[in-house]
Amino acid sequence: MSTVSVRIDEDLIASARVAAKAEFRTVQGQVEFWAKVGRAALDNPDLPASFIAESLMSMAEPREDSMPFVPREREGT
């Protein structure tokens, strides 16, 4: 993957540094994640940003770590 340098506000980088530490990402990875969430939110204005973020995170998880969906039993059956 190629990279490019861009100028970003220092306050945004400071916020990304804090969020990156909490999410176990690099600062670059955090800014990229925010950009992906923002792009998906603009493309899907009916979806909450939190749903988009959680969906992107789940898509990044290794498949072997995923659990199959098992519906709950209906009451009375």
CSV table of C-alpha atoms in Angstrom, one decimal:
chain,number,residue,atom,x,y,z
A,1,MET,CA,0.0,0.0,0.0
A,2,SER,CA,1.4,3.4,-0.9
A,3,THR,CA,1.2,6.3,1.5
A,4,VAL,CA,1.0,10.0,1.2
A,5,SER,CA,1.8,12.8,3.7
A,6,VAL,CA,-1.0,15.2,4.7
A,7,ARG,CA,-1.3,18.1,7.1
A,8,ILE,CA,-3.8,17.4,9.9
A,9,ASP,CA,-4.7,19.7,12.8
A,10,GLU,CA,-2.7,18.9,15.9
A,11,ASP,CA,-5.9,18.7,18.0
A,12,LEU,CA,-7.3,16.0,15.8
A,13,ILE,CA,-4.0,14.1,16.0
A,14,ALA,CA,-4.0,14.4,19.8
A,15,SER,CA,-7.6,13.0,19.9
A,16,ALA,CA,-6.6,10.2,17.6
A,17,ARG,CA,-3.6,9.4,19.8
A,18,VAL,CA,-5.9,8.9,22.8
A,19,ALA,CA,-8.5,6.9,20.9
A,20,ALA,CA,-5.8,4.8,19.2
A,21,LYS,CA,-4.4,3.8,22.6
A,22,ALA,CA,-7.8,2.8,23.8
A,23,GLU,CA,-8.6,0.8,20.6
A,24,PHE,CA,-5.1,-0.8,20.3
A,25,ARG,CA,-4.4,0.9,17.0
A,26,THR,CA,-1.7,3.2,15.6
A,27,VAL,CA,-2.5,6.9,15.3
A,28,GLN,CA,-2.5,6.4,11.5
A,29,GLY,CA,-4.8,3.4,11.9
A,30,GLN,CA,-7.2,5.4,14.0
A,31,VAL,CA,-7.4,8.3,11.6
A,32,GLU,CA,-7.9,5.8,8.7
A,33,PHE,CA,-10.7,4.1,10.8
A,34,TRP,CA,-12.4,7.5,11.4
A,35,ALA,CA,-12.2,8.3,7.7
A,36,LYS,CA,-13.8,4.9,6.8
A,37,VAL,CA,-16.6,5.5,9.3
A,38,GLY,CA,-17.2,9.0,8.0
A,39,ARG,CA,-17.2,7.9,4.4
A,40,ALA,CA,-19.7,5.0,5.2
A,41,ALA,CA,-21.8,7.4,7.3
A,42,LEU,CA,-22.1,9.8,4.4
A,43,ASP,CA,-22.9,6.9,2.0
A,44,ASN,CA,-25.5,5.5,4.5
A,45,PRO,CA,-27.2,8.5,6.2
A,46,ASP,CA,-30.0,6.3,7.7
A,47,LEU,CA,-27.5,4.2,9.8
A,48,PRO,CA,-26.1,5.4,13.1
A,49,ALA,CA,-22.4,6.1,13.1
A,50,SER,CA,-22.0,3.7,16.1
A,51,PHE,CA,-23.5,0.9,14.0
A,52,ILE,CA,-21.2,1.6,11.1
A,53,ALA,CA,-18.1,1.7,13.4
A,54,GLU,CA,-19.1,-1.6,15.1
A,55,SER,CA,-19.8,-3.2,11.7
A,56,LEU,CA,-16.4,-2.1,10.4
A,57,MET,CA,-14.6,-3.4,13.5
A,58,SER,CA,-16.4,-6.8,13.2
A,59,MET,CA,-15.4,-7.1,9.5
A,60,ALA,CA,-11.8,-6.6,10.5
A,61,GLU,CA,-11.9,-9.5,13.0
A,62,PRO,CA,-10.3,-12.8,11.9
A,63,ARG,CA,-13.0,-15.3,10.8
A,64,GLU,CA,-11.7,-18.0,13.2
A,65,ASP,CA,-12.5,-15.7,16.1
A,66,SER,CA,-16.1,-15.2,15.0
A,67,MET,CA,-19.1,-17.0,16.6
A,68,PRO,CA,-22.0,-18.2,14.5
A,69,PHE,CA,-25.4,-16.6,15.1
A,70,VAL,CA,-27.7,-18.9,17.2
A,71,PRO,CA,-31.3,-17.6,17.5
A,72,ARG,CA,-33.0,-17.9,20.9
A,73,GLU,CA,-35.7,-20.4,21.2
A,74,ARG,CA,-39.2,-18.9,20.9
A,75,GLU,CA,-41.3,-19.0,24.0
A,76,GLY,CA,-43.8,-21.8,24.0
A,77,THR,CA,-42.1,-23.9,21.4
